PDB file of C-alpha atoms in Angstrom:
ATOM      1  CA  MET H  22      26.772  85.021 121.782  1.00 57.00           C
ATOM      2  CA  LYS H  23      25.592  81.532 121.042  1.00 52.00           C
ATOM      3  CA  ALA H  24      23.267  83.235 118.391  1.00 54.00           C
ATOM      4  CA  MET H  25      26.328  85.060 116.985  1.00 56.00           C
ATOM      5  CA  ASN H  26      27.969  82.004 116.239  1.00 56.00           C
ATOM      6  CA  MET H  27      24.993  80.182 114.936  1.00 58.00           C
ATOM      7  CA  LEU H  28      24.784  83.134 112.343  1.00 55.00           C
ATOM      8  CA  LEU H  29      28.211  82.830 111.647  1.00 57.00           C
ATOM      9  CA  THR H  30      28.032  79.350 110.965  1.00 57.00           C
ATOM     10  CA  CYS H  31      25.370  79.888 108.789  1.00 52.00           C
ATOM     11  CA  VAL H  32      27.237  82.445 106.713  1.00 52.00           C
ATOM     12  CA  VAL H  33      30.096  80.488 106.293  1.00 51.00           C
ATOM     13  CA  VAL H  34      27.874  77.462 105.089  1.00 48.00           C
ATOM     14  CA  THR H  35      26.185  79.565 102.631  1.00 53.00           C
ATOM     15  CA  SER H  36      29.682  80.981 101.288  1.00 54.00           C
ATOM     16  CA  PHE H  37      30.616  77.573 100.806  1.00 50.00           C
ATOM     17  CA  VAL H  38      27.661  76.537  99.063  1.00 47.00           C
ATOM     18  CA  VAL H  39      27.568  79.448  96.659  1.00 50.00           C
ATOM     19  CA  ILE H  40      31.558  78.925  95.888  1.00 50.00           C
ATOM     20  CA  GLY H  41      30.692  75.080  95.313  1.00 52.00           C
ATOM     21  CA  LEU H  42      27.755  76.338  93.166  1.00 48.00           C
ATOM     22  CA  CYS H  43      29.642  78.729  91.293  1.00 48.00           C
ATOM     23  CA  SER H  44      32.334  76.204  90.718  1.00 53.00           C
ATOM     24  CA  ALA H  45      29.784  73.419  89.427  1.00 50.00           C
ATOM     25  CA  ASN H  46      28.174  76.377  87.118  1.00 53.00           C
ATOM     26  CA  GLU H  47      31.664  77.064  85.844  1.00 53.00           C
ATOM     27  CA  ASP H  48      32.647  73.482  85.262  1.00 57.00           C
ATOM     28  CA  SER H  49      29.690  72.848  83.364  1.00 59.00           C
ATOM     29  CA  LEU H  50      30.046  76.019  81.170  1.00 56.00           C
ATOM     30  CA  SER H  51      33.613  74.969  80.196  1.00 65.00           C
ATOM     31  CA  SER H  52      32.270  71.369  79.227  1.00 70.00           C
ATOM     32  CA  GLY H  53      29.507  72.891  77.309  1.00 68.00           C
ATOM     33  CA  VAL H  54      31.883  75.101  75.352  1.00 68.00           C
ATOM     34  CA  LEU H  55      34.139  72.123  74.700  1.00 74.00           C
ATOM     35  CA  ASN H  56      31.394  70.040  73.235  1.00 75.00           C
ATOM     36  CA  GLY H  57      30.403  73.158  70.973  1.00 73.00           C
ATOM     37  CA  LEU H  58      33.829  73.163  69.836  1.00 76.00           C
ATOM     38  CA  GLN H  59      33.901  69.552  68.894  1.00 76.00           C
ATOM     39  CA  SER H  60      30.848  69.543  67.189  1.00 77.00           C
ATOM     40  CA  GLU H  61      31.820  72.288  65.129  1.00 78.00           C
ATOM     41  CA  ALA H  62      35.055  70.722  64.204  1.00 77.00           C
ATOM     42  CA  HIS H  63      33.287  67.639  63.213  1.00 79.00           C
ATOM     43  CA  ASP H  64      30.714  69.643  61.141  1.00 79.00           C
ATOM     44  CA  ARG H  65      33.424  71.385  59.653  1.00 82.00           C
ATOM     45  CA  GLN H  66      35.264  67.885  58.855  1.00 82.00           C
ATOM     46  CA  GLN H  67      32.132  66.628  57.337  1.00 83.00           C
ATOM     47  CA  ALA H  68      31.528  69.954  54.973  1.00 81.00           C
ATOM     48  CA  GLU H  69      35.204  69.574  53.926  1.00 81.00           C
ATOM     49  CA  PHE H  70      34.860  65.808  52.935  1.00 84.00           C
ATOM     50  CA  LEU H  71      31.576  66.611  51.248  1.00 84.00           C
ATOM     51  CA  VAL H  72      33.329  69.422  49.285  1.00 82.00           C
ATOM     52  CA  LYS H  73      36.090  67.192  48.588  1.00 84.00           C
ATOM     53  CA  ARG H  74      34.007  64.154  47.024  1.00 85.00           C
ATOM     54  CA  GLN H  75      31.932  66.785  44.919  1.00 84.00           C
ATOM     55  CA  VAL H  76      35.302  68.305  43.686  1.00 83.00           C
ATOM     56  CA  GLU H  77      36.356  64.746  42.918  1.00 84.00           C
ATOM     57  CA  SER H  78      33.208  64.075  41.211  1.00 84.00           C
ATOM     58  CA  LEU H  79      33.364  67.244  38.938  1.00 84.00           C
ATOM     59  CA  VAL H  80      37.211  66.545  38.373  1.00 81.00           C
ATOM     60  CA  ASN H  81      35.959  63.067  37.294  1.00 83.00           C
ATOM     61  CA  GLN H  82      33.052  64.067  35.186  1.00 84.00           C
ATOM     62  CA  TYR H  83      35.347  66.903  33.410  1.00 82.00           C
ATOM     63  CA  VAL H  84      37.922  64.267  32.716  1.00 80.00           C
ATOM     64  CA  GLU H  85      35.277  61.836  31.526  1.00 83.00           C
ATOM     65  CA  SER H  86      34.048  64.445  29.219  1.00 81.00           C
ATOM     66  CA  LEU H  87      37.300  65.207  27.577  1.00 82.00           C
ATOM     67  CA  VAL H  88      37.863  61.428  27.143  1.00 80.00           C
ATOM     68  CA  ASN H  89      34.604  61.258  25.701  1.00 82.00           C
ATOM     69  CA  GLN H  90      35.171  64.375  23.397  1.00 83.00           C
ATOM     70  CA  HIS H  91      38.480  62.692  22.390  1.00 79.00           C
ATOM     71  CA  MET H  92      36.978  59.349  21.389  1.00 82.00           C
ATOM     72  CA  GLU H  93      34.440  60.985  19.652  1.00 81.00           C
ATOM     73  CA  SER H  94      37.009  63.175  17.696  1.00 81.00           C
ATOM     74  CA  LEU H  95      39.016  59.786  16.985  1.00 83.00           C
ATOM     75  CA  VAL H  96      36.077  57.943  15.902  1.00 81.00           C
ATOM     76  CA  LYS H  97      34.737  60.682  13.726  1.00 82.00           C
ATOM     77  CA  ARG H  98      38.281  60.912  12.020  1.00 84.00           C
ATOM     78  CA  GLN H  99      38.182  57.288  11.514  1.00 82.00           C
ATOM     79  CA  LEU H 100      34.920  57.120   9.913  1.00 83.00           C
ATOM     80  CA  GLU H 101      36.069  60.106   7.574  1.00 83.00           C
ATOM     81  CA  SER H 102      38.892  58.256   6.770  1.00 81.00           C
ATOM     82  CA  LEU H 103      36.893  54.984   6.020  1.00 81.00           C
ATOM     83  CA  VAL H 104      34.393  56.925   3.981  1.00 81.00           C
ATOM     84  CA  VAL H 105      37.420  58.395   2.068  1.00 81.00           C
ATOM     85  CA  ASN H 106      39.255  54.837   1.554  1.00 81.00           C
ATOM     86  CA  GLN H 107      35.657  53.353   0.438  1.00 80.00           C
ATOM     87  CA  GLU H 108      35.334  56.047  -2.246  1.00 80.00           C
ATOM     88  CA  HIS H 109      38.878  55.879  -3.333  1.00 79.00           C
ATOM     89  CA  ALA H 110      38.307  51.998  -3.594  1.00 80.00           C
ATOM     90  CA  ALA H 111      35.010  52.451  -5.354  1.00 82.00           C
ATOM     91  CA  GLU H 112      37.181  54.605  -8.113  1.00 81.00           C
ATOM     92  CA  GLN H 113      39.815  51.813  -8.144  1.00 82.00           C
ATOM     93  CA  MET H 114      37.080  49.114  -8.505  1.00 83.00           C
ATOM     94  CA  GLY H 115      35.409  51.040 -11.393  1.00 81.00           C
ATOM     95  CA  SER H 116      38.768  51.665 -13.294  1.00 79.00           C
ATOM     96  CA  LEU H 117      39.693  47.708 -12.730  1.00 81.00           C
ATOM     97  CA  LYS H 118      36.221  47.000 -14.171  1.00 82.00           C
ATOM     98  CA  THR H 119      36.795  49.045 -17.194  1.00 84.00           C
ATOM     99  CA  THR H 120      40.054  47.543 -17.863  1.00 82.00           C
ATOM    100  CA  VAL H 121      38.885  43.992 -17.171  1.00 81.00           C
ATOM    101  CA  ASP H 122      36.101  44.602 -19.841  1.00 83.00           C
ATOM    102  CA  PHE H 123      38.440  46.046 -22.209  1.00 81.00           C
ATOM    103  CA  HIS H 124      40.704  43.193 -22.170  1.00 79.00           C
ATOM    104  CA  ASN H 125      37.520  40.526 -22.237  1.00 81.00           C
ATOM    105  CA  THR H 126      36.716  42.183 -25.317  1.00 81.00           C
ATOM    106  CA  LYS H 127      40.095  41.983 -26.880  1.00 76.00           C
ATOM    107  CA  ILE H 128      40.467  38.427 -25.815  1.00 82.00           C
ATOM    108  CA  SER H 129      37.105  37.889 -27.395  1.00 78.00           C
ATOM    109  CA  THR H 130      37.821  39.239 -30.350  1.00 76.00           C
ATOM    110  CA  LEU H 131      41.394  37.694 -30.770  1.00 76.00           C
ATOM    111  CA  GLY H 132      39.761  34.300 -29.886  1.00 70.00           C
ATOM    112  CA  LYS H 133      37.207  34.940 -33.080  1.00 68.00           C
ATOM    113  CA  ARG H 134      39.884  35.568 -34.944  1.00 67.00           C
ATOM    114  CA  SER H 135      41.967  32.651 -34.280  1.00 63.00           C
ATOM    115  CA  ILE H 136      39.001  30.285 -34.791  1.00 65.00           C
ATOM    116  CA  SER H 137      38.504  32.230 -38.317  1.00 58.00           C
ATOM    117  CA  ARG H 138      42.077  31.541 -39.102  1.00 58.00           C
ATOM    118  CA  ASN H 139      42.022  27.936 -37.922  1.00 56.00           C
ATOM    119  CA  ASN H 140      39.167  27.299 -40.075  1.00 54.00           C
ATOM    120  CA  ARG H 141      40.609  28.817 -43.071  1.00 52.00           C
ATOM    121  CA  ARG H 142      44.081  27.051 -42.651  1.00 50.00           C
ATOM    122  CA  SER H 143      44.563  23.779 -44.957  1.00 43.00           C
ATOM    123  CA  ASP H 144      47.663  21.667 -45.780  1.00 44.00           C
ATOM    124  CA  SER H 145      47.524  19.456 -48.837  1.00 40.00           C
ATOM    125  CA  GLY H 146      44.018  18.571 -48.240  1.00 41.00           C
ATOM    126  CA  SER H 147      44.450  18.232 -44.303  1.00 45.00           C
ATOM    127  CA  ARG H 148      43.019  20.519 -41.798  1.00 44.00           C
ATOM    128  CA  GLY H 149      44.123  21.405 -38.375  1.00 40.00           C
ATOM    129  CA  GLY H 150      41.663  23.008 -35.404  1.00 42.00           C
ATOM    130  CA  SER H 151      41.815  24.241 -32.232  1.00 53.00           C
ATOM    131  CA  THR H 152      39.738  20.994 -31.087  1.00 81.00           C
ATOM    132  CA  GLY H 153      42.408  18.277 -32.658  1.00 91.00           C
ATOM    133  CA  THR H 154      44.059  18.006 -36.174  1.00 94.00           C
ATOM    134  CA  ALA H 155      43.200  16.067 -39.475  1.00 95.00           C
ATOM    135  CA  TYR H 156      45.209  14.200 -41.891  1.00 95.00           C
ATOM    136  CA  ILE H 157      44.631  12.017 -44.808  1.00 95.00           C
ATOM    137  CA  ARG H 158      45.886   8.372 -45.090  1.00 96.00           C
ATOM    138  CA  TRP H 159      46.713   7.303 -48.800  1.00 94.00           C
ATOM    139  CA  GLY H 160      46.059   3.854 -49.629  1.00 91.00           C
ATOM    140  CA  ARG H 161      43.614   2.758 -46.940  1.00 92.00           C
ATOM    141  CA  LYS H 162      40.087   2.935 -46.055  1.00 92.00           C
ATOM    142  CA  THR H 163      40.084   3.190 -42.376  1.00 93.00           C
ATOM    143  CA  CYS H 164      42.208   5.021 -39.856  1.00 94.00           C
ATOM    144  CA  PRO H 165      44.377   3.986 -37.116  1.00 93.00           C
ATOM    145  CA  LYS H 166      43.021   3.535 -33.752  1.00 91.00           C
ATOM    146  CA  SER H 167      44.035   6.571 -32.180  1.00 89.00           C
ATOM    147  CA  ALA H 168      42.053   8.599 -34.642  1.00 94.00           C
ATOM    148  CA  GLU H 169      38.185   8.744 -36.054  1.00 94.00           C
ATOM    149  CA  LEU H 170      37.225   8.723 -39.626  1.00 95.00           C
ATOM    150  CA  VAL H 171      35.689  11.669 -41.192  1.00 95.00           C
ATOM    151  CA  TYR H 172      35.108  10.356 -44.551  1.00 94.00           C
ATOM    152  CA  GLU H 173      36.220   7.577 -46.842  1.00 93.00           C
ATOM    153  CA  GLY H 174      37.392   8.643 -50.359  1.00 92.00           C
ATOM    154  CA  VAL H 175      39.377   7.815 -53.289  1.00 90.00           C
ATOM    155  CA  ALA H 176      42.639   9.432 -54.684  1.00 90.00           C
ATOM    156  CA  ALA H 177      42.159  11.429 -57.782  1.00 86.00           C
ATOM    157  CA  VAL H 178      44.568  14.183 -59.383  1.00 84.00           C
ATOM    158  CA  GLY H 179      43.862  17.152 -61.404  1.00 78.00           C
ATOM    159  CA  ARG H 180      46.993  19.310 -60.788  1.00 77.00           C
ATOM    160  CA  LEU H 181      47.230  17.954 -57.512  1.00 84.00           C
ATOM    161  CA  ILE H 182      46.538  14.918 -55.600  1.00 89.00           C
ATOM    162  CA  GLN H 183      43.099  15.217 -53.628  1.00 90.00           C
ATOM    163  CA  CYS H 184      40.895  12.605 -51.534  1.00 92.00           C
ATOM    164  CA  LEU H 185      37.687  12.795 -53.374  1.00 89.00           C
ATOM    165  CA  THR H 186      34.640  11.609 -51.517  1.00 88.00           C
ATOM    166  CA  THR H 187      32.681   8.420 -52.349  1.00 84.00           C
ATOM    167  CA  GLU H 188      29.449  10.291 -52.123  1.00 83.00           C
ATOM    168  CA  PRO H 189      29.742  13.055 -54.798  1.00 79.00           C
ATOM    169  CA  GLU H 190      27.226  15.662 -55.138  1.00 78.00           C
ATOM    170  CA  GLY H 191      28.506  17.503 -58.555  1.00 65.00           C
ATOM    171  CA  GLU H 192      26.146  19.427 -60.617  1.00 61.00           C
ATOM    172  CA  PHE H 193      25.742  20.030 -64.308  1.00 55.00           C
ATOM    173  CA  VAL H 194      26.945  23.774 -64.609  1.00 55.00           C
ATOM    174  CA  ALA H 195      28.212  23.994 -68.602  1.00 54.00           C
ATOM    175  CA  GLN H 196      28.789  22.126 -71.698  1.00 55.00           C
ATOM    176  CA  PHE H 197      31.235  19.362 -71.644  1.00 55.00           C
ATOM    177  CA  GLN H 198      34.662  20.775 -72.584  1.00 57.00           C
ATOM    178  CA  ALA H 199      37.240  18.642 -74.438  1.00 58.00           C
ATOM    179  CA  PRO H 200      40.098  17.490 -72.116  1.00 55.00           C
ATOM    180  CA  ASP H 201      42.809  20.254 -73.375  1.00 58.00           C
ATOM    181  CA  GLN H 202      40.277  22.885 -72.993  1.00 59.00           C
ATOM    182  CA  GLY H 203      39.179  22.457 -69.249  1.00 60.00           C
ATOM    183  CA  ALA H 204      40.562  21.686 -65.840  1.00 68.00           C
ATOM    184  CA  PHE H 205      39.810  18.138 -64.950  1.00 74.00           C
ATOM    185  CA  ILE H 206      40.071  15.494 -61.901  1.00 80.00           C
ATOM    186  CA  THR H 207      40.455  11.979 -62.744  1.00 81.00           C
ATOM    187  CA  GLY H 208      40.546   9.356 -60.719  1.00 83.00           C
ATOM    188  CA  MET H 209      44.067   6.959 -59.727  1.00 85.00           C
ATOM    189  CA  HIS H 210      44.950   3.507 -60.079  1.00 82.00           C
ATOM    190  CA  TYR H 211      47.898   1.664 -58.615  1.00 83.00           C
ATOM    191  CA  GLU H 212      51.055   1.434 -61.022  1.00 79.00           C
ATOM    192  CA  PHE H 213      52.863  -1.695 -58.735  1.00 71.00           C
ATOM    193  CA  ASP H 214      52.384  -4.819 -57.430  1.00 55.00           C
ATOM    194  CA  PHE H 215      54.317  -5.571 -54.316  1.00 55.00           C
ATOM    195  CA  PHE H 216      57.731  -3.661 -54.214  1.00 61.00           C
ATOM    196  CA  PRO H 217      58.274  -1.881 -51.645  1.00 65.00           C
ATOM    197  CA  PHE H 218      55.098  -1.974 -50.103  1.00 68.00           C
ATOM    198  CA  ASN H 219      54.279  -4.532 -47.790  1.00 59.00           C
ATOM    199  CA  PHE H 220      50.756  -6.676 -48.357  1.00 54.00           C
ATOM    200  CA  THR H 221      50.851  -9.022 -45.248  1.00 51.00           C
ATOM    201  CA  ASN H 222      47.886  -7.370 -44.071  1.00 44.00           C
ATOM    202  CA  VAL H 223      45.976  -7.039 -47.185  1.00 50.00           C
ATOM    203  CA  LEU H 224      43.630  -9.843 -48.561  1.00 45.00           C
ATOM    204  CA  ASP H 225      43.689  -8.848 -52.156  1.00 49.00           C
ATOM    205  CA  SER H 226      47.835  -8.322 -52.709  1.00 56.00           C
ATOM    206  CA  LYS H 227      46.992  -7.879 -56.294  1.00 70.00           C
ATOM    207  CA  ILE H 228      46.204  -4.216 -56.685  1.00 75.00           C
ATOM    208  CA  GLN H 229      47.935  -3.628 -59.857  1.00 75.00           C
ATOM    209  CA  GLY H 230      45.430  -1.126 -61.893  1.00 77.00           C
ATOM    210  CA  LYS H 231      43.102  -0.961 -59.059  1.00 82.00           C
ATOM    211  CA  ASN H 232      41.686   2.268 -57.762  1.00 84.00           C
ATOM    212  CA  VAL H 233      43.442   4.230 -54.971  1.00 89.00           C
ATOM    213  CA  PRO H 234      41.652   4.787 -51.625  1.00 92.00           C
ATOM    214  CA  CYS H 235      42.060   7.611 -49.066  1.00 94.00           C
ATOM    215  CA  ALA H 236      40.526   8.245 -45.535  1.00 95.00           C
ATOM    216  CA  VAL H 237      40.236  11.771 -44.138  1.00 96.00           C
ATOM    217  CA  CYS H 238      41.295  10.938 -40.347  1.00 96.00           C
ATOM    218  CA  HIS H 239      40.774  13.443 -36.987  1.00 95.00           C
ATOM    219  CA  VAL H 240      42.661  13.145 -33.840  1.00 95.00           C
ATOM    220  CA  ARG H 241      40.987  15.058 -30.834  1.00 92.00           C
ATOM    221  CA  THR H 242      43.974  14.675 -28.604  1.00 91.00           C
ATOM    222  CA  ARG H 243      46.848  16.464 -30.452  1.00 92.00           C
ATOM    223  CA  SER H 244      46.608  19.923 -32.488  1.00 91.00           C
ATOM    224  CA  ALA H 245      49.471  19.613 -35.039  1.00 93.00           C
ATOM    225  CA  GLN H 246      50.237  17.313 -37.684  1.00 94.00           C
ATOM    226  CA  ILE H 247      53.405  16.929 -40.342  1.00 94.00           C
ATOM    227  CA  VAL H 248      54.669  14.578 -43.118  1.00 95.00           C
ATOM    228  CA  ILE H 249      58.079  13.500 -42.780  1.00 94.00           C
ATOM    229  CA  ARG H 250      59.321  12.680 -46.301  1.00 91.00           C
ATOM    230  CA  GLY H 251      62.498  10.807 -46.567  1.00 89.00           C
ATOM    231  CA  SER H 252      62.313   8.815 -43.222  1.00 91.00           C
ATOM    232  CA  SER H 253      59.624   6.346 -41.487  1.00 92.00           C
ATOM    233  CA  ARG H 254      60.509   7.814 -38.095  1.00 94.00           C
ATOM    234  CA  CYS H 255      59.112  10.701 -36.225  1.00 95.00           C
ATOM    235  CA  PRO H 256      60.883  13.322 -34.268  1.00 94.00           C
ATOM    236  CA  ALA H 257      60.897  13.033 -30.605  1.00 93.00           C
ATOM    237  CA  THR H 258      57.896  13.732 -28.457  1.00 93.00           C
ATOM    238  CA  TRP H 259      55.659  13.100 -31.715  1.00 95.00           C
ATOM    239  CA  VAL H 260      53.364  10.274 -32.474  1.00 95.00           C
ATOM    240  CA  ARG H 261      53.352   8.382 -35.493  1.00 96.00           C
ATOM    241  CA  GLU H 262      50.060   7.972 -37.157  1.00 96.00           C
ATOM    242  CA  TYR H 263      51.083   5.637 -39.652  1.00 95.00           C
ATOM    243  CA  HIS H 264      54.287   5.084 -42.214  1.00 94.00           C
ATOM    244  CA  GLY H 265      54.764   4.060 -45.886  1.00 92.00           C
ATOM    245  CA  TYR H 266      56.254   5.564 -48.926  1.00 90.00           C
ATOM    246  CA  LEU H 267      55.982   8.500 -50.984  1.00 90.00           C
ATOM    247  CA  THR H 268      53.772   8.302 -54.262  1.00 89.00           C
ATOM    248  CA  ALA H 269      52.691  10.733 -56.666  1.00 86.00           C
ATOM    249  CA  ALA H 270      51.337  10.933 -60.183  1.00 83.00           C
ATOM    250  CA  PRO H 271      54.459  10.640 -62.991  1.00 77.00           C
ATOM    251  CA  VAL H 272      55.774  13.791 -64.245  1.00 62.00           C
ATOM    252  CA  ILE H 273      54.437  12.781 -67.762  1.00 60.00           C
ATOM    253  CA  PRO H 274      51.873  13.378 -68.590  1.00 55.00           C
ATOM    254  CA  VAL H 275      50.378  15.169 -65.838  1.00 53.00           C
ATOM    255  CA  GLY H 276      53.325  17.202 -64.854  1.00 55.00           C
ATOM    256  CA  ARG H 277      54.757  18.011 -61.581  1.00 61.00           C
ATOM    257  CA  SER H 278      52.093  17.195 -58.979  1.00 68.00           C
ATOM    258  CA  THR H 279      52.070  16.810 -55.074  1.00 81.00           C
ATOM    259  CA  ASN H 280      53.443  13.584 -53.605  1.00 87.00           C
ATOM    260  CA  VAL H 281      51.669  11.958 -50.737  1.00 93.00           C
ATOM    261  CA  CYS H 282      52.734   9.404 -48.150  1.00 94.00           C
ATOM    262  CA  THR H 283      50.817   6.073 -48.942  1.00 92.00           C
ATOM    263  CA  ASP H 284      50.457   3.408 -46.241  1.00 92.00           C
ATOM    264  CA  ILE H 285      52.933   0.721 -46.168  1.00 89.00           C
ATOM    265  CA  HIS H 286      49.911  -1.740 -45.981  1.00 87.00           C
ATOM    266  CA  PRO H 287      47.692  -0.745 -49.090  1.00 87.00           C
ATOM    267  CA  GLU H 288      44.386  -1.697 -50.266  1.00 86.00           C
ATOM    268  CA  VAL H 289      41.985  -1.576 -52.863  1.00 83.00           C
ATOM    269  CA  GLY H 290      39.275   1.212 -52.694  1.00 78.00           C
ATOM    270  CA  THR H 291      35.846   1.126 -53.022  1.00 70.00           C
ATOM    271  CA  GLU H 292      35.037  -0.012 -56.748  1.00 68.00           C
ATOM    272  CA  VAL H 293      34.467   2.799 -59.117  1.00 62.00           C
ATOM    273  CA  SER H 294      34.393   2.863 -62.843  1.00 61.00           C
ATOM    274  CA  GLU H 295      37.434   2.190 -64.705  1.00 59.00           C
ATOM    275  CA  ASN H 296      36.887   4.920 -67.075  1.00 58.00           C
ATOM    276  CA  PHE H 297      37.443   7.130 -64.291  1.00 57.00           C
ATOM    277  CA  GLN H 298      40.651   5.576 -63.138  1.00 54.00           C
ATOM    278  CA  GLN H 299      42.869   7.574 -65.533  1.00 68.00           C
ATOM    279  CA  GLY H 300      45.584   8.938 -63.074  1.00 77.00           C
ATOM    280  CA  ARG H 301      48.673   6.464 -62.345  1.00 80.00           C
ATOM    281  CA  PHE H 302      49.694   6.349 -58.578  1.00 82.00           C
ATOM    282  CA  VAL H 303      53.407   5.485 -58.438  1.00 82.00           C
ATOM    283  CA  PRO H 304      56.065   5.596 -55.739  1.00 83.00           C
ATOM    284  CA  ASN H 305      58.628   8.207 -55.866  1.00 80.00           C
ATOM    285  CA  GLU H 306      62.209   7.356 -56.627  1.00 78.00           C
ATOM    286  CA  PHE H 307      65.309   9.597 -55.913  1.00 76.00           C
ATOM    287  CA  ALA H 308      66.871  11.085 -59.146  1.00 75.00           C
ATOM    288  CA  CYS H 309      70.554  12.188 -59.395  1.00 73.00           C
ATOM    289  CA  LEU H 310      72.710  13.564 -62.288  1.00 64.00           C
ATOM    290  CA  THR H 311      74.646  10.357 -61.842  1.00 59.00           C
ATOM    291  CA  ASP H 312      74.118   6.569 -60.798  1.00 56.00           C
ATOM    292  CA  ILE H 313      77.188   6.891 -58.431  1.00 55.00           C
ATOM    293  CA  THR H 314      75.772   6.712 -55.237  1.00 51.00           C
ATOM    294  CA  PRO H 315      78.494   8.354 -53.132  1.00 56.00           C
ATOM    295  CA  GLU H 316      78.131  11.577 -55.265  1.00 62.00           C
ATOM    296  CA  CYS H 317      74.184  11.543 -54.409  1.00 70.00           C
ATOM    297  CA  PHE H 318      75.099  11.495 -50.358  1.00 66.00           C
ATOM    298  CA  PRO H 319      72.944  10.691 -48.211  1.00 72.00           C
ATOM    299  CA  PHE H 320      70.114   9.592 -50.665  1.00 71.00           C
ATOM    300  CA  ALA H 321      70.919   6.904 -53.260  1.00 72.00           C
ATOM    301  CA  PHE H 322      69.725   7.015 -56.905  1.00 71.00           C
ATOM    302  CA  GLY H 323      66.926   4.914 -57.755  1.00 72.00           C
ATOM    303  CA  ARG H 324      65.633   4.361 -54.154  1.00 79.00           C
ATOM    304  CA  GLU H 325      62.208   4.658 -53.062  1.00 83.00           C
ATOM    305  CA  LEU H 326      61.679   7.179 -50.339  1.00 87.00           C
ATOM    306  CA  THR H 327      59.958   6.413 -47.189  1.00 90.00           C
ATOM    307  CA  CYS H 328      57.698   8.301 -44.959  1.00 94.00           C
ATOM    308  CA  ALA H 329      55.654   9.022 -41.951  1.00 96.00           C
ATOM    309  CA  VAL H 330      52.660  11.071 -40.645  1.00 96.00           C
ATOM    310  CA  CYS H 331      53.223  12.547 -37.424  1.00 96.00           C
ATOM    311  CA  THR H 332      50.858  14.235 -34.932  1.00 95.00           C
ATOM    312  CA  LYS H 333      51.480  16.186 -31.534  1.00 93.00           C
TER     313      LYS H 333
END
C-alpha cells in the first residue's frame, strides 16, 4: 500500500512536470513566432523605406533631367536668336557704313566746290574766303587794327578803279600802242585839298595833285563785307572797318567808272612818277534835274556822298 501511494505520487509529480514543461515550451514557441513577425515587419518597413527613397531619387533625377533639357532648349534658342540678331546688326552696320561713306564723299565734293567758288569770287577788287574776308581801304597805306595788311598799293584807273601793287612785275609783250588804240591803266591823283575830308590825322594835308594810296586788308574773324554808299553808318550787328566819302574818276574823259569809298583821313601814297598820275580822283556829288532840294528828297543836290565799309 505504501508502495502504491509512492508510485501514485511519482506519477502525479511526473504529470505536473510534463505539463509544466509543455506549457513552458508553448510559451517559448509563441514568443519566437512574435519575434519573427516583428522582425519581418521591421524588414518590410526598411524595404519600403528604401524603395520609397529610390523612387524619390528616380523622380528627382527625372525632374532634374527635364529641367536641364528645358534650360538647354532655352539657351539654345537664345543663342540662335543672338546669332540671328548679330547677323542682322552686321547687315545694318554694313548698310550704314555704305550710307556714311556716300555722304562723306558728297560732303567732301561739296566742300571742294565751295572752296573753289570762294576762290573765284571777287567784288570790286575785294575777295572773300572761308577763313575771313578782304576789302580795299582807299586813300590809306595801312589797315585798321582789326585787319592785317595784305599789300600796299596805289589807285589806278582804266575802265575801273583798281588797287595796283607798288611792286609790279610787268612784261613787254607787244610794241607800244597809241592811247586811242589800246587798253591802258594809269595812276590817279587827288583833285581836292580839304573839303569834304578831315586831315587832322594826316601830317601832310596838302594832297592836291598827289598820288592816291590804297591798302588791301584781310579780316580773319569775319566772312562778309559790304560797302554802304550814302551813309557813314553800318547796319546793326555789322562792324565798321572805316568810313569816308565816295570818290571816282570824272565822267569826262574816262567815262563812267566805279566809285570807291575813300577814307575820311586820306594820305599821300608811295611816291610814283608824275607821268603815271594821269587819272583824277574826285568826290562824288549827287546830281538832280533841279537844284531845288525837296524835289530830290532824300538827297540834296550837289552834296558829297558819305560811305562806310562794313564786315560781319
